[in-house]
Amino acid sequence: MTLNTTTEHPVRLVPRTTIAPAAPERWSVEAVASLFDLPFSDLIHRAQTVHREHFDPAEVELATLLSVKTGGCPEDCGYCPQSVHFDTGLAAGKLMGVDAVREAAQRAKQAGATRFCMGAAWRAPKDRDVDAVAELVRTVKAEGLEACATLGMLSEGHAETLRDAGLDYYNHNLDSAPDFYGEIITTRDYQDRLDTLERVRGAGVKVCCGGIVGMGESRLQRAALVAQLANLAPDYPESVPINHLVKVQGTPLADQPDLDPLEFVRTIAVARITMPRARVRLSAGRQQMSEAVQALCFLAGANSIFYGEKLLTTGNPDVAADMGLLAKLGLRPRRA
Ligand code: SAM
Ligand code: DTB
Ligand code: SF4
């Protein structure tokens, strides 16, 4: 068994024929599934080893979310409280203005965040929406924060407009394995998502792309999601949010049975191993998770969290609780 330190990914600790990609930079679903199937301690050891080769294991990125345009979305994503197809009691709003966004960014920075992500419940923004968000991006950048936006599908020129405003990352998730996707969303297809990701890459904006775990998918389908992410061309995303389904009353997934928390930890570890240089974000669902499970996620290679008491529309641990948890674990926030 050799530790390959010359090629960056994948780092191999086991013979290539057993658990390694089929070709350089390409992971087969079976190879990813084999990682999932490892004994837990072997999986965590391998993820830790990869993590420590590429990152300071004591450092965690703090990213704050703000819903700049809430609700009223025409898509039917089965997990989402913001879809018009489901009655979740959420009031739809208009795009927030520059002053309110500046205040939120200042508060996030004051609390220690280095990254600020703006989410909008659009299927696809119009040109004028993108121009308005570009102004919000400039506002966030002026406060000395990294800027990320997630606005739905982008059309020609949109990624360039956002890039020119200073956008660092565009978030657009694959959400699930291709063969599970149709059970969750019918109003846009997998290829639409891949097309938007290509536009983002093409404009030179960093890609933030991940998915949701716990929607009723099989382990093989979790492996297929990770393989899709790891195989994205020309490279895997710089930032990979792994969301745990937040069950919201009124959505079709409200009564989804709980996923074994260790399976969520495994997903984080497998993402870390297959995408060694990515920021792997322990994303939605932390409020419903024990501190022990979150600690396992950090051990498995997560090095970013959403920080601040709200995600987009649902709750997140408060700042004091997160600072307490990081201190308990000897972790420290990434500096700007
Ligand atoms: N409307 C845009 C889109 O879908 O591309 C951007 C905002 S959308 C809310 C961003 C992501 O949030 C989704 O792709 C999904 O991964 C995540 N998300 C939404 N609702 C969630 C839930 N209930 N639990 C976990 N993740 C969720
Ligand atoms: C991502 O992957 N997770 C964030 C962010 N990208 C935009 C959103 C999580 C939303 C959780 C449900 C809610 O609060 O509405
Ligand atoms: Fe709309 Fe995004 Fe929610 Fe889907 S996930 S319903 S696109 S806001």
GROMACS .gro file of C-alpha atoms and ligand atoms in nm:
model
  386
    1MET     CA    1   0.000   0.000   0.000
    2THR     CA    2   0.150   0.333  -0.097
    3LEU     CA    3   0.051   0.684  -0.024
    4ASN     CA    4   0.060   0.872  -0.349
    5THR     CA    5   0.157   1.231  -0.286
    6THR     CA    6   0.252   1.327  -0.639
    7THR     CA    7  -0.094   1.324  -0.799
    8GLU     CA    8  -0.345   1.541  -0.625
    9HIS     CA    9  -0.659   1.343  -0.674
   10PRO     CA   10  -0.748   1.080  -0.609
   11VAL     CA   11  -0.499   1.006  -0.334
   12ARG     CA   12  -0.470   0.630  -0.316
   13LEU     CA   13  -0.418   0.435   0.001
   14VAL     CA   14  -0.541   0.107  -0.141
   15PRO     CA   15  -0.459  -0.074  -0.461
   16ARG     CA   16  -0.606   0.105  -0.757
   17THR     CA   17  -0.797  -0.201  -0.873
   18THR     CA   18  -1.009  -0.214  -0.560
   19ILE     CA   19  -1.119   0.131  -0.454
   20ALA     CA   20  -0.996   0.393  -0.695
   21PRO     CA   21  -1.131   0.566  -1.002
   22ALA     CA   22  -1.149   0.378  -1.329
   23ALA     CA   23  -0.913   0.628  -1.493
   24PRO     CA   24  -0.730   0.935  -1.364
   25GLU     CA   25  -0.983   1.186  -1.234
   26ARG     CA   26  -1.278   0.959  -1.310
   27TRP     CA   27  -1.465   0.766  -1.045
   28SER     CA   28  -1.696   0.482  -1.134
   29VAL     CA   29  -2.011   0.450  -0.926
   30GLU     CA   30  -1.885   0.108  -0.813
   31ALA     CA   31  -1.553   0.251  -0.690
   32VAL     CA   32  -1.739   0.519  -0.493
   33ALA     CA   33  -1.981   0.257  -0.359
   34SER     CA   34  -1.682   0.052  -0.242
   35LEU     CA   35  -1.572   0.350  -0.035
   36PHE     CA   36  -1.918   0.367   0.125
   37ASP     CA   37  -1.889  -0.004   0.208
   38LEU     CA   38  -1.555   0.026   0.393
   39PRO     CA   39  -1.548  -0.046   0.765
   40PHE     CA   40  -1.631   0.287   0.931
   41SER     CA   41  -1.289   0.333   1.092
   42ASP     CA   42  -1.108   0.260   0.765
   43LEU     CA   43  -1.327   0.508   0.582
   44ILE     CA   44  -1.268   0.781   0.839
   45HIS     CA   45  -0.895   0.711   0.850
   46ARG     CA   46  -0.873   0.740   0.475
   47ALA     CA   47  -1.079   1.060   0.467
   48GLN     CA   48  -0.867   1.211   0.746
   49THR     CA   49  -0.547   1.125   0.563
   50VAL     CA   50  -0.667   1.292   0.243
   51HIS     CA   51  -0.799   1.590   0.437
   52ARG     CA   52  -0.468   1.650   0.614
   53GLU     CA   53  -0.277   1.638   0.286
   54HIS     CA   54  -0.473   1.927   0.148
   55PHE     CA   55  -0.603   2.134   0.438
   56ASP     CA   56  -0.527   2.244   0.790
   57PRO     CA   57  -0.758   2.004   0.977
   58ALA     CA   58  -0.822   2.258   1.253
   59GLU     CA   59  -0.971   2.516   1.018
   60VAL     CA   60  -1.340   2.550   0.930
   61GLU     CA   61  -1.487   2.796   0.682
   62LEU     CA   62  -1.790   2.991   0.804
   63ALA     CA   63  -2.039   3.078   0.529
   64THR     CA   64  -2.352   3.279   0.601
   65LEU     CA   65  -2.666   3.240   0.394
   66LEU     CA   66  -2.923   3.503   0.310
   67SER     CA   67  -3.243   3.446   0.118
   68VAL     CA   68  -3.255   3.758  -0.099
   69LYS     CA   69  -3.573   3.650  -0.279
   70THR     CA   70  -3.794   3.409  -0.092
   71GLY     CA   71  -4.072   3.176  -0.204
   72GLY     CA   72  -4.308   3.166  -0.500
   73CYS     CA   73  -4.080   2.940  -0.705
   74PRO     CA   74  -4.242   2.764  -1.004
   75GLU     CA   75  -4.020   2.453  -0.972
   76ASP     CA   76  -4.149   2.144  -0.790
   77CYS     CA   77  -3.836   2.026  -0.601
   78GLY     CA   78  -3.994   1.784  -0.353
   79TYR     CA   79  -3.779   1.894  -0.059
   80CYS     CA   80  -3.825   2.266  -0.097
   81PRO     CA   81  -4.042   2.492   0.118
   82GLN     CA   82  -4.018   2.769  -0.145
   83SER     CA   83  -4.202   2.590  -0.425
   84VAL     CA   84  -4.549   2.721  -0.520
   85HIS     CA   85  -4.656   2.360  -0.565
   86PHE     CA   86  -4.662   2.294  -0.190
   87ASP     CA   87  -4.843   2.471   0.090
   88THR     CA   88  -4.576   2.533   0.351
   89GLY     CA   89  -4.718   2.861   0.479
   90LEU     CA   90  -4.419   3.056   0.350
   91ALA     CA   91  -4.489   3.408   0.230
   92ALA     CA   92  -4.328   3.498  -0.103
   93GLY     CA   93  -4.121   3.815  -0.114
   94LYS     CA   94  -3.951   4.046  -0.362
   95LEU     CA   95  -3.578   4.078  -0.423
   96MET     CA   96  -3.410   4.248  -0.128
   97GLY     CA   97  -3.250   4.587  -0.173
   98VAL     CA   98  -2.886   4.687  -0.144
   99ASP     CA   99  -2.914   4.844   0.204
  100ALA     CA  100  -3.072   4.538   0.368
  101VAL     CA  101  -2.814   4.310   0.207
  102ARG     CA  102  -2.528   4.537   0.316
  103GLU     CA  103  -2.653   4.526   0.676
  104ALA     CA  104  -2.680   4.146   0.667
  105ALA     CA  105  -2.331   4.115   0.518
  106GLN     CA  106  -2.188   4.347   0.784
  107ARG     CA  107  -2.351   4.140   1.059
  108ALA     CA  108  -2.217   3.817   0.907
  109LYS     CA  109  -1.867   3.961   0.885
  110GLN     CA  110  -1.887   4.093   1.240
  111ALA     CA  111  -1.985   3.744   1.360
  112GLY     CA  112  -1.679   3.595   1.187
  113ALA     CA  113  -1.808   3.468   0.850
  114THR     CA  114  -1.576   3.496   0.549
  115ARG     CA  115  -1.823   3.388   0.285
  116PHE     CA  116  -2.170   3.524   0.214
  117CYS     CA  117  -2.413   3.328  -0.001
  118MET     CA  118  -2.728   3.482  -0.146
  119GLY     CA  119  -3.011   3.251  -0.248
  120ALA     CA  120  -3.308   3.335  -0.468
  121ALA     CA  121  -3.614   3.117  -0.528
  122TRP     CA  122  -3.609   3.149  -0.904
  123ARG     CA  123  -3.629   2.880  -1.168
  124ALA     CA  124  -3.407   3.098  -1.385
  125PRO     CA  125  -3.339   3.468  -1.332
  126LYS     CA  126  -3.424   3.722  -1.601
  127ASP     CA  127  -3.156   3.960  -1.733
  128ARG     CA  128  -3.279   4.236  -1.504
  129ASP     CA  129  -3.273   4.002  -1.204
  130VAL     CA  130  -2.910   3.917  -1.276
  131ASP     CA  131  -2.825   4.288  -1.306
  132ALA     CA  132  -2.990   4.352  -0.970
  133VAL     CA  133  -2.807   4.062  -0.804
  134ALA     CA  134  -2.479   4.185  -0.958
  135GLU     CA  135  -2.535   4.504  -0.757
  136LEU     CA  136  -2.585   4.293  -0.444
  137VAL     CA  137  -2.263   4.105  -0.521
  138ARG     CA  138  -2.073   4.436  -0.542
  139THR     CA  139  -2.223   4.533  -0.208
  140VAL     CA  140  -2.110   4.209  -0.042
  141LYS     CA  141  -1.762   4.232  -0.192
  142ALA     CA  142  -1.728   4.589  -0.068
  143GLU     CA  143  -1.763   4.451   0.286
  144GLY     CA  144  -1.461   4.225   0.231
  145LEU     CA  145  -1.650   3.896   0.210
  146GLU     CA  146  -1.635   3.623  -0.050
  147ALA     CA  147  -1.958   3.629  -0.249
  148CYS     CA  148  -2.163   3.330  -0.358
  149ALA     CA  149  -2.503   3.327  -0.528
  150THR     CA  150  -2.759   3.061  -0.609
  151LEU     CA  151  -3.027   3.187  -0.843
  152GLY     CA  152  -3.134   2.885  -1.048
  153MET     CA  153  -3.054   2.816  -1.413
  154LEU     CA  154  -2.837   3.074  -1.587
  155SER     CA  155  -2.875   3.189  -1.947
  156GLU     CA  156  -2.608   3.313  -2.185
  157GLY     CA  157  -2.408   3.603  -2.041
  158HIS     CA  158  -2.544   3.575  -1.687
  159ALA     CA  159  -2.237   3.409  -1.538
  160GLU     CA  160  -2.016   3.675  -1.701
  161THR     CA  161  -2.226   3.958  -1.554
  162LEU     CA  162  -2.198   3.803  -1.208
  163ARG     CA  163  -1.825   3.740  -1.252
  164ASP     CA  164  -1.766   4.101  -1.352
  165ALA     CA  165  -1.946   4.213  -1.036
  166GLY     CA  166  -1.693   4.008  -0.836
  167LEU     CA  167  -1.885   3.686  -0.769
  168ASP     CA  168  -1.649   3.422  -0.633
  169TYR     CA  169  -1.875   3.113  -0.641
  170TYR     CA  170  -2.201   3.015  -0.803
  171ASN     CA  171  -2.398   2.746  -0.621
  172HIS     CA  172  -2.604   2.509  -0.830
  173ASN     CA  173  -2.660   2.162  -0.693
  174LEU     CA  174  -2.703   1.833  -0.876
  175ASP     CA  175  -2.905   1.736  -0.568
  176SER     CA  176  -2.926   1.361  -0.633
  177ALA     CA  177  -2.817   1.071  -0.851
  178PRO     CA  178  -2.940   1.092  -1.212
  179ASP     CA  179  -3.162   0.784  -1.165
  180PHE     CA  180  -3.328   0.921  -0.851
  181TYR     CA  181  -3.365   1.281  -0.966
  182GLY     CA  182  -3.698   1.228  -1.147
  183GLU     CA  183  -3.861   1.117  -0.822
  184ILE     CA  184  -3.783   1.453  -0.664
  185ILE     CA  185  -3.807   1.713  -0.941
  186THR     CA  186  -4.005   1.709  -1.265
  187THR     CA  187  -3.986   2.071  -1.380
  188ARG     CA  188  -3.624   2.070  -1.498
  189ASP     CA  189  -3.389   1.791  -1.581
  190TYR     CA  190  -3.041   1.683  -1.485
  191GLN     CA  191  -2.894   1.809  -1.810
  192ASP     CA  192  -3.033   2.160  -1.740
  193ARG     CA  193  -2.826   2.159  -1.421
  194LEU     CA  194  -2.514   2.038  -1.599
  195ASP     CA  195  -2.561   2.313  -1.860
  196THR     CA  196  -2.573   2.583  -1.594
  197LEU     CA  197  -2.262   2.440  -1.427
  198GLU     CA  198  -2.084   2.456  -1.761
  199ARG     CA  199  -2.180   2.821  -1.804
  200VAL     CA  200  -2.044   2.899  -1.458
  201ARG     CA  201  -1.714   2.721  -1.531
  202GLY     CA  202  -1.694   2.880  -1.874
  203ALA     CA  203  -1.709   3.227  -1.720
  204GLY     CA  204  -1.432   3.142  -1.474
  205VAL     CA  205  -1.656   3.159  -1.167
  206LYS     CA  206  -1.579   2.895  -0.904
  207VAL     CA  207  -1.833   2.614  -0.882
  208CYS     CA  208  -2.020   2.529  -0.563
  209CYS     CA  209  -2.217   2.211  -0.628
  210GLY     CA  210  -2.343   1.934  -0.407
  211GLY     CA  211  -2.660   1.757  -0.314
  212ILE     CA  212  -2.906   1.639  -0.054
  213VAL     CA  213  -2.886   1.315   0.141
  214GLY     CA  214  -3.179   1.147   0.318
  215MET     CA  215  -3.448   1.185   0.051
  216GLY     CA  216  -3.512   0.809   0.031
  217GLU     CA  217  -3.226   0.732  -0.208
  218SER     CA  218  -3.024   0.409  -0.180
  219ARG     CA  219  -2.658   0.393  -0.081
  220LEU     CA  220  -2.575   0.319  -0.444
  221GLN     CA  221  -2.760   0.636  -0.544
  222ARG     CA  222  -2.563   0.837  -0.287
  223ALA     CA  223  -2.250   0.691  -0.446
  224ALA     CA  224  -2.379   0.787  -0.791
  225LEU     CA  225  -2.435   1.147  -0.678
  226VAL     CA  226  -2.080   1.169  -0.541
  227ALA     CA  227  -1.941   1.012  -0.860
  228GLN     CA  228  -2.125   1.273  -1.069
  229LEU     CA  229  -1.977   1.553  -0.860
  230ALA     CA  230  -1.626   1.406  -0.858
  231ASN     CA  231  -1.633   1.352  -1.236
  232LEU     CA  232  -1.755   1.698  -1.331
  233ALA     CA  233  -1.535   1.826  -1.613
  234PRO     CA  234  -1.288   1.980  -1.635
  235ASP     CA  235  -1.259   1.937  -1.258
  236TYR     CA  236  -1.471   1.867  -0.955
  237PRO     CA  237  -1.632   2.167  -0.778
  238GLU     CA  238  -1.420   2.392  -0.558
  239SER     CA  239  -1.697   2.378  -0.302
  240VAL     CA  240  -1.927   2.083  -0.226
  241PRO     CA  241  -2.229   2.135   0.000
  242ILE     CA  242  -2.362   1.809   0.145
  243ASN     CA  243  -2.710   1.888   0.272
  244HIS     CA  244  -2.909   1.664   0.502
  245LEU     CA  245  -3.276   1.685   0.405
  246VAL     CA  246  -3.460   1.933   0.627
  247LYS     CA  247  -3.811   1.794   0.646
  248VAL     CA  248  -4.056   2.078   0.601
  249GLN     CA  249  -4.429   2.034   0.669
  250GLY     CA  250  -4.629   2.064   0.349
  251THR     CA  251  -4.354   1.933   0.120
  252PRO     CA  252  -4.381   1.580  -0.026
  253LEU     CA  253  -4.072   1.477   0.173
  254ALA     CA  254  -4.206   1.597   0.509
  255ASP     CA  255  -4.256   1.243   0.640
  256GLN     CA  256  -3.946   1.086   0.490
  257PRO     CA  257  -3.801   0.829   0.735
  258ASP     CA  258  -3.480   0.941   0.910
  259LEU     CA  259  -3.149   0.850   0.753
  260ASP     CA  260  -2.898   0.677   0.984
  261PRO     CA  261  -2.668   0.965   1.089
  262LEU     CA  262  -2.361   0.746   1.029
  263GLU     CA  263  -2.465   0.716   0.667
  264PHE     CA  264  -2.457   1.095   0.643
  265VAL     CA  265  -2.105   1.092   0.795
  266ARG     CA  266  -2.003   0.830   0.539
  267THR     CA  267  -2.127   1.056   0.258
  268ILE     CA  268  -1.908   1.341   0.386
  269ALA     CA  269  -1.606   1.107   0.407
  270VAL     CA  270  -1.659   0.978   0.055
  271ALA     CA  271  -1.694   1.333  -0.079
  272ARG     CA  272  -1.367   1.425   0.092
  273ILE     CA  273  -1.179   1.126  -0.051
  274THR     CA  274  -1.307   1.171  -0.407
  275MET     CA  275  -1.270   1.552  -0.410
  276PRO     CA  276  -0.958   1.609  -0.198
  277ARG     CA  277  -0.907   1.979  -0.269
  278ALA     CA  278  -1.273   2.081  -0.239
  279ARG     CA  279  -1.426   2.264   0.053
  280VAL     CA  280  -1.673   2.004   0.173
  281ARG     CA  281  -1.956   2.181   0.350
  282LEU     CA  282  -2.162   2.023   0.624
  283SER     CA  283  -2.466   2.215   0.504
  284ALA     CA  284  -2.839   2.198   0.576
  285GLY     CA  285  -2.967   1.981   0.859
  286ARG     CA  286  -2.717   2.067   1.135
  287GLN     CA  287  -2.989   2.194   1.367
  288GLN     CA  288  -3.139   1.846   1.373
  289MET     CA  289  -2.798   1.681   1.429
  290SER     CA  290  -2.629   1.609   1.760
  291GLU     CA  291  -2.291   1.769   1.831
  292ALA     CA  292  -2.141   1.419   1.823
  293VAL     CA  293  -2.259   1.360   1.467
  294GLN     CA  294  -2.132   1.703   1.361
  295ALA     CA  295  -1.795   1.620   1.521
  296LEU     CA  296  -1.783   1.298   1.317
  297CYS     CA  297  -1.853   1.501   1.004
  298PHE     CA  298  -1.552   1.722   1.079
  299LEU     CA  299  -1.344   1.408   1.137
  300ALA     CA  300  -1.470   1.278   0.803
  301GLY     CA  301  -1.330   1.585   0.629
  302ALA     CA  302  -1.600   1.851   0.636
  303ASN     CA  303  -1.431   2.191   0.658
  304SER     CA  304  -1.708   2.440   0.602
  305ILE     CA  305  -2.046   2.508   0.762
  306PHE     CA  306  -2.338   2.742   0.717
  307TYR     CA  307  -2.310   2.984   1.003
  308GLY     CA  308  -2.586   3.202   1.150
  309GLU     CA  309  -2.927   3.109   1.287
  310LYS     CA  310  -3.102   3.081   0.954
  311LEU     CA  311  -3.036   2.885   0.637
  312LEU     CA  312  -3.265   3.020   0.364
  313THR     CA  313  -3.602   2.967   0.526
  314THR     CA  314  -3.534   2.709   0.799
  315GLY     CA  315  -3.332   2.719   1.121
  316ASN     CA  316  -2.961   2.662   1.182
  317PRO     CA  317  -2.767   2.646   1.513
  318ASP     CA  318  -2.709   2.991   1.659
  319VAL     CA  319  -2.371   3.163   1.657
  320ALA     CA  320  -2.303   3.098   2.027
  321ALA     CA  321  -2.376   2.725   1.990
  322ASP     CA  322  -2.145   2.697   1.690
  323MET     CA  323  -1.864   2.891   1.856
  324GLY     CA  324  -1.904   2.660   2.157
  325LEU     CA  325  -1.889   2.350   1.939
  326LEU     CA  326  -1.582   2.468   1.747
  327ALA     CA  327  -1.404   2.555   2.074
  328LYS     CA  328  -1.491   2.216   2.222
  329LEU     CA  329  -1.341   2.043   1.919
  330GLY     CA  330  -1.033   2.267   1.897
  331LEU     CA  331  -1.142   2.395   1.557
  332ARG     CA  332  -1.101   2.756   1.451
  333PRO     CA  333  -1.275   2.967   1.189
  334ARG     CA  334  -1.089   3.025   0.866
  335ARG     CA  335  -0.959   3.380   0.847
  336ALA     CA  336  -1.038   3.613   0.558
  337SAM     N1  337  -3.365   2.819  -0.667
  337SAM     C1  338  -3.228   2.791  -0.686
  337SAM     C2  339  -3.203   2.648  -0.726
  337SAM     O1  340  -3.271   2.558  -0.680
  337SAM     O2  341  -3.110   2.628  -0.805
  337SAM     C3  342  -3.142   2.825  -0.566
  337SAM     C4  343  -3.194   2.807  -0.425
  337SAM     S1  344  -3.226   2.638  -0.373
  337SAM     C5  345  -3.314   2.664  -0.226
  337SAM     C6  346  -3.064   2.582  -0.329
  337SAM     C7  347  -3.047   2.442  -0.277
  337SAM     O3  348  -3.097   2.434  -0.144
  337SAM     C8  349  -3.117   2.328  -0.346
  337SAM     O4  350  -3.053   2.286  -0.461
  337SAM     C9  351  -3.112   2.220  -0.240
  337SAM     O5  352  -2.994   2.143  -0.252
  337SAM    C10  353  -3.109   2.299  -0.108
  337SAM     N2  354  -3.231   2.277  -0.030
  337SAM    C11  355  -3.351   2.336  -0.049
  337SAM     N3  356  -3.441   2.291   0.038
  337SAM    C12  357  -3.378   2.200   0.117
  337SAM    C13  358  -3.419   2.117   0.225
  337SAM     N4  359  -3.543   2.118   0.270
  337SAM     N5  360  -3.327   2.037   0.283
  337SAM    C14  361  -3.199   2.035   0.237
  337SAM     N6  362  -3.155   2.110   0.135
  337SAM    C15  363  -3.243   2.191   0.074
  338DTB     C1  364  -2.698   2.451  -0.044
  338DTB     O1  365  -2.647   2.351  -0.094
  338DTB     N1  366  -2.765   2.453   0.069
  338DTB     C2  367  -2.815   2.586   0.099
  338DTB     C3  368  -2.749   2.670  -0.015
  338DTB     N2  369  -2.690   2.571  -0.098
  338DTB     C4  370  -2.826   2.769  -0.085
  338DTB     C5  371  -2.960   2.594   0.114
  338DTB     C6  372  -3.018   2.503   0.221
  338DTB     C7  373  -3.163   2.531   0.233
  338DTB     C8  374  -3.229   2.453   0.343
  338DTB     C9  375  -3.375   2.476   0.350
  338DTB    C10  376  -3.414   2.618   0.375
  338DTB     O2  377  -3.365   2.680   0.473
  338DTB     O3  378  -3.499   2.671   0.302
  339SF4    FE1  379  -3.722   2.666  -0.652
  339SF4    FE2  380  -3.467   2.624  -0.585
  339SF4    FE3  381  -3.669   2.551  -0.420
  339SF4    FE4  382  -3.632   2.415  -0.643
  339SF4     S1  383  -3.487   2.432  -0.474
  339SF4     S2  384  -3.830   2.490  -0.564
  339SF4     S3  385  -3.565   2.578  -0.781
  339SF4     S4  386  -3.613   2.759  -0.479
   0.00000   0.00000   0.00000
